[in-house]
PDB file of C-alpha atoms and ligand atoms in Angstrom:
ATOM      1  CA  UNK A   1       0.000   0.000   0.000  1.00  0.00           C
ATOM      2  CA  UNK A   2       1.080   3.739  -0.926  1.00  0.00           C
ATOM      3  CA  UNK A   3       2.572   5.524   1.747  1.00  0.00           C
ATOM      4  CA  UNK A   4      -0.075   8.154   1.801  1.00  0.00           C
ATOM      5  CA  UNK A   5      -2.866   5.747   1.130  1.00  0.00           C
ATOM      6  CA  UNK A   6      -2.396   4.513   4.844  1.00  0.00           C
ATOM      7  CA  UNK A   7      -1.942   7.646   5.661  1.00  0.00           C
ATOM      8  CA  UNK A   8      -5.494   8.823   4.845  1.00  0.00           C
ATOM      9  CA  UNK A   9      -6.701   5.100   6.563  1.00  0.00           C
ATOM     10  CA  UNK A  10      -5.309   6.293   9.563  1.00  0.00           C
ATOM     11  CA  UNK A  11      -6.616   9.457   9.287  1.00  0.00           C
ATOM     12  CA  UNK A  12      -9.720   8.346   9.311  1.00  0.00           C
ATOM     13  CA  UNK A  13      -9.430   6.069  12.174  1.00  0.00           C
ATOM     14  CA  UNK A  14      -8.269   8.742  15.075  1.00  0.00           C
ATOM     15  CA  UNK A  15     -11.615   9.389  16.794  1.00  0.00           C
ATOM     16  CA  UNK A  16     -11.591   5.894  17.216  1.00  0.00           C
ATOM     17  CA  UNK A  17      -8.368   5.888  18.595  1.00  0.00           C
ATOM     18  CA  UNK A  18      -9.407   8.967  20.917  1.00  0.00           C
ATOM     19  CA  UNK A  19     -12.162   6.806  22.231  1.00  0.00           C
ATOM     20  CA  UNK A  20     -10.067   3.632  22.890  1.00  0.00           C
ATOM     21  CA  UNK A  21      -7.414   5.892  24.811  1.00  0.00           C
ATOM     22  CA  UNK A  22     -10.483   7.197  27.099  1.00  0.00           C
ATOM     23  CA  UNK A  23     -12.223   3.218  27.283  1.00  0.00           C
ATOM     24  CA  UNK A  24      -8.234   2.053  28.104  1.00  0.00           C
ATOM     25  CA  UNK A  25      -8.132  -0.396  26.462  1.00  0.00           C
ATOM     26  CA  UNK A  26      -5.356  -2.668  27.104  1.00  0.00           C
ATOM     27  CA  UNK A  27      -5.057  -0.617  30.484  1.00  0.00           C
ATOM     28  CA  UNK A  28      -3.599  -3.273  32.485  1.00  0.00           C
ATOM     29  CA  UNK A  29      -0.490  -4.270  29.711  1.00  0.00           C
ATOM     30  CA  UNK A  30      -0.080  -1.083  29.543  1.00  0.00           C
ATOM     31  CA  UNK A  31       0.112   0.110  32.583  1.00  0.00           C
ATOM     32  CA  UNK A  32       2.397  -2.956  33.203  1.00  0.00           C
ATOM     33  CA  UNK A  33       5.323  -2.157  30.217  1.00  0.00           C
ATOM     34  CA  UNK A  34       5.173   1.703  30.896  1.00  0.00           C
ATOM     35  CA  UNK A  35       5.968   1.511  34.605  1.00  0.00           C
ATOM     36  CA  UNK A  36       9.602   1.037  33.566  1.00  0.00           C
ATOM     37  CA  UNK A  37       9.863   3.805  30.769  1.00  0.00           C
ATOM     38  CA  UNK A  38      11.624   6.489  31.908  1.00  0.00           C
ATOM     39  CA  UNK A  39      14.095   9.769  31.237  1.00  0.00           C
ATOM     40  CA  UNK A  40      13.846  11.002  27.238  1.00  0.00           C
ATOM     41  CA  UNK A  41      11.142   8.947  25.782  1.00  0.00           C
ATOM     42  CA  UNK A  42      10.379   8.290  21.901  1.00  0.00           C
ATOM     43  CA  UNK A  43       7.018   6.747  21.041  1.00  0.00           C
ATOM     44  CA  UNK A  44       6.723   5.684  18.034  1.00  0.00           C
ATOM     45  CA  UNK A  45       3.546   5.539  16.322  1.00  0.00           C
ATOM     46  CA  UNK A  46       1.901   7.148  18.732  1.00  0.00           C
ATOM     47  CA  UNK A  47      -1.858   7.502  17.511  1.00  0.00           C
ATOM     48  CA  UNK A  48      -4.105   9.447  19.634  1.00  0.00           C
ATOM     49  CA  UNK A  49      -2.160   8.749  22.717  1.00  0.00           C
ATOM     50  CA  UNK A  50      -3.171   5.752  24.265  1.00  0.00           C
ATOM     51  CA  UNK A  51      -0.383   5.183  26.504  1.00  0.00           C
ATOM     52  CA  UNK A  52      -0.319   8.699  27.952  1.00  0.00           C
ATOM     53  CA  UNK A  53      -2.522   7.862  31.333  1.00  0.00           C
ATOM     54  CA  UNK A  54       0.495   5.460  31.779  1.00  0.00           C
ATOM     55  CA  UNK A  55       3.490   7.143  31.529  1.00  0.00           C
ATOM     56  CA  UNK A  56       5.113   9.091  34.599  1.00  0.00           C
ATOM     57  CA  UNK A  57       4.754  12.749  35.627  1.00  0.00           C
ATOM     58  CA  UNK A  58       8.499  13.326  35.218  1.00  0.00           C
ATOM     59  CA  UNK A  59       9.580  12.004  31.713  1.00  0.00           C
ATOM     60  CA  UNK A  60       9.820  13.839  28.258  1.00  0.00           C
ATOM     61  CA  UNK A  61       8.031  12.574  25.348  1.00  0.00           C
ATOM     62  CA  UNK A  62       8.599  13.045  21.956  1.00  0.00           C
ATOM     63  CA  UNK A  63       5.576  11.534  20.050  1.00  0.00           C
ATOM     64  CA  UNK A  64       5.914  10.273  16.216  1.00  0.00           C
ATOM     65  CA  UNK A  65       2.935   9.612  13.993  1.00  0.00           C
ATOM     66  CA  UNK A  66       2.855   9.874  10.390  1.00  0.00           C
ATOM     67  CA  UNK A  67      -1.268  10.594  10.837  1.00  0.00           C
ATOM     68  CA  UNK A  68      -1.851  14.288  11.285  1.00  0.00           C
ATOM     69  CA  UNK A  69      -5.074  14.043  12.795  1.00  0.00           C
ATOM     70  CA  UNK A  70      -3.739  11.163  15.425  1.00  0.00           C
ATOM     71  CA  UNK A  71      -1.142  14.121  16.567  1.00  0.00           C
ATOM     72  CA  UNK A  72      -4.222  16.540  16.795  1.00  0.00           C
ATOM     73  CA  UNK A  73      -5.930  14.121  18.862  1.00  0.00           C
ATOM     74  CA  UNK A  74      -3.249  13.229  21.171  1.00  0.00           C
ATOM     75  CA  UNK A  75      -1.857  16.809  21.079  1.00  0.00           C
ATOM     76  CA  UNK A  76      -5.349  17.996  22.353  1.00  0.00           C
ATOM     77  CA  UNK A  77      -5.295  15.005  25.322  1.00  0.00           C
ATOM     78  CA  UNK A  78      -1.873  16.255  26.639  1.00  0.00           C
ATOM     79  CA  UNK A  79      -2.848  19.762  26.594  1.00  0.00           C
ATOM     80  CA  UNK A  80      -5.678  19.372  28.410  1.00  0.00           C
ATOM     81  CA  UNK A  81      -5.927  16.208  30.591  1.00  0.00           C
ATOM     82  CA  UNK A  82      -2.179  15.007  31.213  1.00  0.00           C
ATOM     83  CA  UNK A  83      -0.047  17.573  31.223  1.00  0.00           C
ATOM     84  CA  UNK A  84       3.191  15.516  30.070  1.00  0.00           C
ATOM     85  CA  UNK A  85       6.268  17.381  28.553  1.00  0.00           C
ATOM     86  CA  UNK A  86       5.947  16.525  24.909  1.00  0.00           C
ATOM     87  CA  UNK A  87       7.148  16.931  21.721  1.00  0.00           C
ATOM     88  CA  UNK A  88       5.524  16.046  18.419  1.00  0.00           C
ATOM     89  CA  UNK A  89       7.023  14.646  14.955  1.00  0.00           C
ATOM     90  CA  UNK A  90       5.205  14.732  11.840  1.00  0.00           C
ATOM     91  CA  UNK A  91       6.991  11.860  10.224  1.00  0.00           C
ATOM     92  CA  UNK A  92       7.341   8.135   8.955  1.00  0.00           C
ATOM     93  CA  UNK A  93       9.506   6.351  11.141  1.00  0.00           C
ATOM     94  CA  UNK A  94      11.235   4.015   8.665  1.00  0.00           C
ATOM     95  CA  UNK A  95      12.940   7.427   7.005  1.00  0.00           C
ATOM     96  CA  UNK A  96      12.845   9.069  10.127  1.00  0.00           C
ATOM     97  CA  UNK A  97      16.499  10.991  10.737  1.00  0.00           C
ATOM     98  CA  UNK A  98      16.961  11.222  14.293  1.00  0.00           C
ATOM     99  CA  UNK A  99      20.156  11.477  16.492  1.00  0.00           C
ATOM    100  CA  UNK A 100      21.622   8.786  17.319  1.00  0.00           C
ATOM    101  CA  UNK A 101      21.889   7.255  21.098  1.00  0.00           C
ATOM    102  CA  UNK A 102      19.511  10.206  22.623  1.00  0.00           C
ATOM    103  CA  UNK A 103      16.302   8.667  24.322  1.00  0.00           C
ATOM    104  CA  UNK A 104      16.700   6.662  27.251  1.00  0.00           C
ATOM    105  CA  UNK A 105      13.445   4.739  26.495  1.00  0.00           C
ATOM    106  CA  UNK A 106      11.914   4.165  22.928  1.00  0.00           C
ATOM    107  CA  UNK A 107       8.188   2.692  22.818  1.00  0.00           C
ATOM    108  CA  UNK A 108       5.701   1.099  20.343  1.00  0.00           C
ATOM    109  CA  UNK A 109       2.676  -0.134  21.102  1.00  0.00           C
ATOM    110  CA  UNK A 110       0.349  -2.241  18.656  1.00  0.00           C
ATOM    111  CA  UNK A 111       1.908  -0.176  15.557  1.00  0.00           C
ATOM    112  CA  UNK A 112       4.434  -2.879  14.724  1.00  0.00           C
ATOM    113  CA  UNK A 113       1.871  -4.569  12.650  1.00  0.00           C
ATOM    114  CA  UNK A 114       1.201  -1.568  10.512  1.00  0.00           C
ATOM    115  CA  UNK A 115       4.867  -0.907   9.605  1.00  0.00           C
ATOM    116  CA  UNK A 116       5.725  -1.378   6.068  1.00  0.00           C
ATOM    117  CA  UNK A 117       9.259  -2.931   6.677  1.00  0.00           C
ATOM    118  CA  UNK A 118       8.996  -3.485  10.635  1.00  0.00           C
ATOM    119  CA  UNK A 119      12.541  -5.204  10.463  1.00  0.00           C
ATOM    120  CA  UNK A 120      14.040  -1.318   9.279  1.00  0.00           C
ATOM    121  CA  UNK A 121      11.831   0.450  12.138  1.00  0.00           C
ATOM    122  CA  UNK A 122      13.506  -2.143  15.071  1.00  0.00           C
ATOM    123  CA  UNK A 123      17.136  -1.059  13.213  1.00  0.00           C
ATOM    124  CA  UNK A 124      16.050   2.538  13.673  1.00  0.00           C
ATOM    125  CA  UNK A 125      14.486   1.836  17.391  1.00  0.00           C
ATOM    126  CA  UNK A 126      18.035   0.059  18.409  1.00  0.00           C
ATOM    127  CA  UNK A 127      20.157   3.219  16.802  1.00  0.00           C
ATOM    128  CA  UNK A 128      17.698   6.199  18.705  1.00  0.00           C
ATOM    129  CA  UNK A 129      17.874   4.081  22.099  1.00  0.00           C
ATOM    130  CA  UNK A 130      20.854   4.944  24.307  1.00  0.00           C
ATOM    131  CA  UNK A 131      23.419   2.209  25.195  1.00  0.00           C
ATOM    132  CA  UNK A 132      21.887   0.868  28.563  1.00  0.00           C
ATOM    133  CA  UNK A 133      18.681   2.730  27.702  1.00  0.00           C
ATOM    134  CA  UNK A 134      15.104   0.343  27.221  1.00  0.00           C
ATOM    135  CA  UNK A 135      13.177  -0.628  24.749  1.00  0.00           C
ATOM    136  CA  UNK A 136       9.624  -1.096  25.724  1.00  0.00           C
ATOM    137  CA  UNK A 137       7.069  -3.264  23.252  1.00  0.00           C
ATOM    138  CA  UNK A 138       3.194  -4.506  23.024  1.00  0.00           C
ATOM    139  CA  UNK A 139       2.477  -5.547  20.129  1.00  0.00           C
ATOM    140  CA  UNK A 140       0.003  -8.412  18.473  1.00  0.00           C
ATOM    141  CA  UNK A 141       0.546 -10.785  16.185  1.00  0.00           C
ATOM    142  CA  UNK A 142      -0.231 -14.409  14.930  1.00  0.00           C
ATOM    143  CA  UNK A 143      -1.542 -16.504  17.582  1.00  0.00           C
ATOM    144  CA  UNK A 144       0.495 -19.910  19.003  1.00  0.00           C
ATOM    145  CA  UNK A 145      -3.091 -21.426  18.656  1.00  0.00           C
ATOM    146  CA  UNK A 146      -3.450 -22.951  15.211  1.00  0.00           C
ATOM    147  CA  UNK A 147      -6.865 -22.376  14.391  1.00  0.00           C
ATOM    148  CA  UNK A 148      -6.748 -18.775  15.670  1.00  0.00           C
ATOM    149  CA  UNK A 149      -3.606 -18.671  13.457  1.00  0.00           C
ATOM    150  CA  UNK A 150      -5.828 -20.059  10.387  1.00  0.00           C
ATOM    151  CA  UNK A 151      -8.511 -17.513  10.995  1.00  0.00           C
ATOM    152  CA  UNK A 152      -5.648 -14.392  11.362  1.00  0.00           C
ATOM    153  CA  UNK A 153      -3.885 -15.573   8.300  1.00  0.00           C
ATOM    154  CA  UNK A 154      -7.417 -15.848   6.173  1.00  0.00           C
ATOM    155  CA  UNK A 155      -8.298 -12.245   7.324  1.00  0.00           C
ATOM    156  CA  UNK A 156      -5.278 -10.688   7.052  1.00  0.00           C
ATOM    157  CA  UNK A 157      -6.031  -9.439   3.183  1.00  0.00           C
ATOM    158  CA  UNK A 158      -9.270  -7.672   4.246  1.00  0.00           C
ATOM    159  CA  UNK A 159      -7.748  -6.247   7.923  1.00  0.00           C
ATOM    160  CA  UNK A 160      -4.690  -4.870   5.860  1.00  0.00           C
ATOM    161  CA  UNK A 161      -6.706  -3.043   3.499  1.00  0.00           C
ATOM    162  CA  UNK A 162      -9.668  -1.872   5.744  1.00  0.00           C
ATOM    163  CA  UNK A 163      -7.768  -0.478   9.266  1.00  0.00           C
ATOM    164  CA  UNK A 164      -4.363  -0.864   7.760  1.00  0.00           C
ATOM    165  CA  UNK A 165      -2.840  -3.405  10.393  1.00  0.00           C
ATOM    166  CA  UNK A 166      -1.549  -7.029   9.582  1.00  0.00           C
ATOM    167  CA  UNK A 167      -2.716  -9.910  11.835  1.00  0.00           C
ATOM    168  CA  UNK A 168      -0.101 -12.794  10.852  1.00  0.00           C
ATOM    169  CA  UNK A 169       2.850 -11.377  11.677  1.00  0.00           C
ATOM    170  CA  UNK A 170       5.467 -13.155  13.856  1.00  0.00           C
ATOM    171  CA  UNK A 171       6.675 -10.874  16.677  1.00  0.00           C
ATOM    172  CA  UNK A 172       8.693 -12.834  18.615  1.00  0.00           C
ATOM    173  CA  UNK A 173      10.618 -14.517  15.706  1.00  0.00           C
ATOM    174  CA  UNK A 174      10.812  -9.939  13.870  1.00  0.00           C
ATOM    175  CA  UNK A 175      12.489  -9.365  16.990  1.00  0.00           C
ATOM    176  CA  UNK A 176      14.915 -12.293  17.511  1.00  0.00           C
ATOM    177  CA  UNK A 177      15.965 -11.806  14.011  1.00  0.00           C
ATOM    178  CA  UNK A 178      16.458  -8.017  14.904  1.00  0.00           C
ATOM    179  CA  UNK A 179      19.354  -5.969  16.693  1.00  0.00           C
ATOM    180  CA  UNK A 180      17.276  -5.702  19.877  1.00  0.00           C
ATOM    181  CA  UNK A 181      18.026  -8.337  22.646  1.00  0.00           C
ATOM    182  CA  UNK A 182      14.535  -9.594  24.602  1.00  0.00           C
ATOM    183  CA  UNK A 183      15.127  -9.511  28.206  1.00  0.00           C
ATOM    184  CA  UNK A 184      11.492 -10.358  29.345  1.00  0.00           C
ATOM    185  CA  UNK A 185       8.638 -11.256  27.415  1.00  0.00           C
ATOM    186  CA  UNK A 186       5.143 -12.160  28.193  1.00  0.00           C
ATOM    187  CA  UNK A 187       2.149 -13.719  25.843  1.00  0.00           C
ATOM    188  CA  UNK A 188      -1.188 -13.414  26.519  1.00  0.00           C
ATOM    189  CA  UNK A 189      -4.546 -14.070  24.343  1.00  0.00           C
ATOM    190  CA  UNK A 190      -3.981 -16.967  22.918  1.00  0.00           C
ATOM    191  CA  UNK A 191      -0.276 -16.143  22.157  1.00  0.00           C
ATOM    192  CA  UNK A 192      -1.369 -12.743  20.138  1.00  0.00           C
ATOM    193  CA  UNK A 193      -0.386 -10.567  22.497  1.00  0.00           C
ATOM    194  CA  UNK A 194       3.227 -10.349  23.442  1.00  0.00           C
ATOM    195  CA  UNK A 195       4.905  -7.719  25.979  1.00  0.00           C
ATOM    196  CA  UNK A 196       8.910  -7.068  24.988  1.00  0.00           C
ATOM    197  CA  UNK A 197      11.120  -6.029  27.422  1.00  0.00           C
ATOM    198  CA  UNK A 198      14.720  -4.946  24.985  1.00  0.00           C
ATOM    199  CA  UNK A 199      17.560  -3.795  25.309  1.00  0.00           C
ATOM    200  CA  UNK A 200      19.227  -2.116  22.303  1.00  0.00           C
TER     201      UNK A 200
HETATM  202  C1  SAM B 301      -2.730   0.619  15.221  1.00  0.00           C
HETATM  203  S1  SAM B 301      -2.318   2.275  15.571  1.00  0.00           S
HETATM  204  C2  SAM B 301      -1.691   2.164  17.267  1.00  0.00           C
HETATM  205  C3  SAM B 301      -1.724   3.472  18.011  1.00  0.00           C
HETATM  206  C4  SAM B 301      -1.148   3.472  19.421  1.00  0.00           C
HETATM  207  N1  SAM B 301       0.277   3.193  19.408  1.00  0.00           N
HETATM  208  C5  SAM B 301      -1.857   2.498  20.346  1.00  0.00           C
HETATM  209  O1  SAM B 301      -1.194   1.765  21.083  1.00  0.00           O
HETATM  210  O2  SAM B 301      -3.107   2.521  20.377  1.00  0.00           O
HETATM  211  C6  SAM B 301      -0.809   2.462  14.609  1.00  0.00           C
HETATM  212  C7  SAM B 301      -0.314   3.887  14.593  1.00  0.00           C
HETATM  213  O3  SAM B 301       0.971   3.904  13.955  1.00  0.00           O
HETATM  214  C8  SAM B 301       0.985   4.942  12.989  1.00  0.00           C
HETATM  215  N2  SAM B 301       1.931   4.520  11.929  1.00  0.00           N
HETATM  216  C9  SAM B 301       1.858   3.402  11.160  1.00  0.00           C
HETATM  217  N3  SAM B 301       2.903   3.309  10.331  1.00  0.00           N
HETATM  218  C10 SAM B 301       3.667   4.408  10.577  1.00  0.00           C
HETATM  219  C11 SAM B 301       4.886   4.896  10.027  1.00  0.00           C
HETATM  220  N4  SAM B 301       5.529   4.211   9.059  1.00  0.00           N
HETATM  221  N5  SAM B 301       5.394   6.056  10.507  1.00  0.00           N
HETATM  222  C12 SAM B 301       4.732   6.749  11.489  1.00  0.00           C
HETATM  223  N6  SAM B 301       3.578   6.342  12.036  1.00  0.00           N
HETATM  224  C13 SAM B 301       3.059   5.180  11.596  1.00  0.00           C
HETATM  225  C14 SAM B 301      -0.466   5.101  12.520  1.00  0.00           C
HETATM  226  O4  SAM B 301      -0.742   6.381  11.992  1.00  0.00           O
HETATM  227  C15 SAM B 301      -1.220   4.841  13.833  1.00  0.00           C
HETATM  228  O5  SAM B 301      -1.414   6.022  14.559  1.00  0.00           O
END
């Protein structure tokens, strides 16, 4: 898909996104991953800011979303409900130029799926992250369960091209095969569901 055809999808989707922030859904993962983000943070693909009733008081965010009406909507949440330090970025992170080594934590949350090349975006993530900084994931993908994993992989076509997100993607196995080095993970749902505790 076009760059700026998923775009536009996510365009669309960011009052959606504004609602799930305000449902929290997912509250309890993330709640869990973000307790240990800390110092200069980088989110990438940040949406409408669903992880920002998670994060502490004390760090600095900078937020990057290619969507321009995700960063309205999380723009507007920070200015007026959590107050968090924050920066935003216009921008796709696979082209991204940022410096390297500078944010203590870097964090994506249920976006790996919607990266083009995911395998360039963990290259980037491991170059912005400082040495003995942490790399913070929660992402979905295909499910240890077989069926499940049938069903994922038959919907796939339709879920890419109507919300933009792939189902059957391997997480565990884009990871090991990446620069980053796991040093916790958990699974839940059915194996779809993984929390990622890296180092760069
Ligand atoms: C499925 S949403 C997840 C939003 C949020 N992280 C969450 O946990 O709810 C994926 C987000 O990643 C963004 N995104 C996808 N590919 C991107 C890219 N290459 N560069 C920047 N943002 C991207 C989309 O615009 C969207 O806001």
């Amino acid at each position: 898909m076009r760059v700026e055809k998923q775009i536009h999808k996510f365009d669309k989707q960011a009052n959606m996104y504004d609602r799930k922030r305000e449902k929290r859904e997912l509250g309890e993962h993330r709640r869990h991953l973000l307790s240990s983000a800390f110092g200069k943070v980088l989110e990438l693909g940040v949406g409408a800011g669903s992880n920002l009733p998670y994060y502490r008081s004390d760090i600095e965010l900078t937020a990057v979303d290619f969507s321009p009406a995700m960063l309205e909507k999380v723009k507007l949440a920070n200015d007026t409900k959590y107050g968090l330090k924050m920066e935003y970025i216009q921008g796709d992170v696979e082209s991204l130029l940022l410096n390297e080594h500078d944010f203590d934590t870097v964090v994506s949350t249920l976006s790996l799926c919607s990266y083009r090349d995911p395998m360039k975006v963990l290259h980037n993530i491991s170059r912005w992250c400082k040495p003995g900084g942490r790399i913070l994931l929660l992402e979905h993908g295909i499910s240890s369960n077989g069926a499940i994993a049938f069903a994922q992989k038959t919907l796939d076509p339709l879920a890419y091209r109507f919300v933009g997100c792939h189902q059957n993607r391997d997480i565990m196995r884009l990871i090991a095969d990446s620069p980053l080095n796991i040093q916790k993970a958990e699974h839940h749902m059915s194996g779809m569901m993984h929390l990622i505790w890296c180092t760069p």
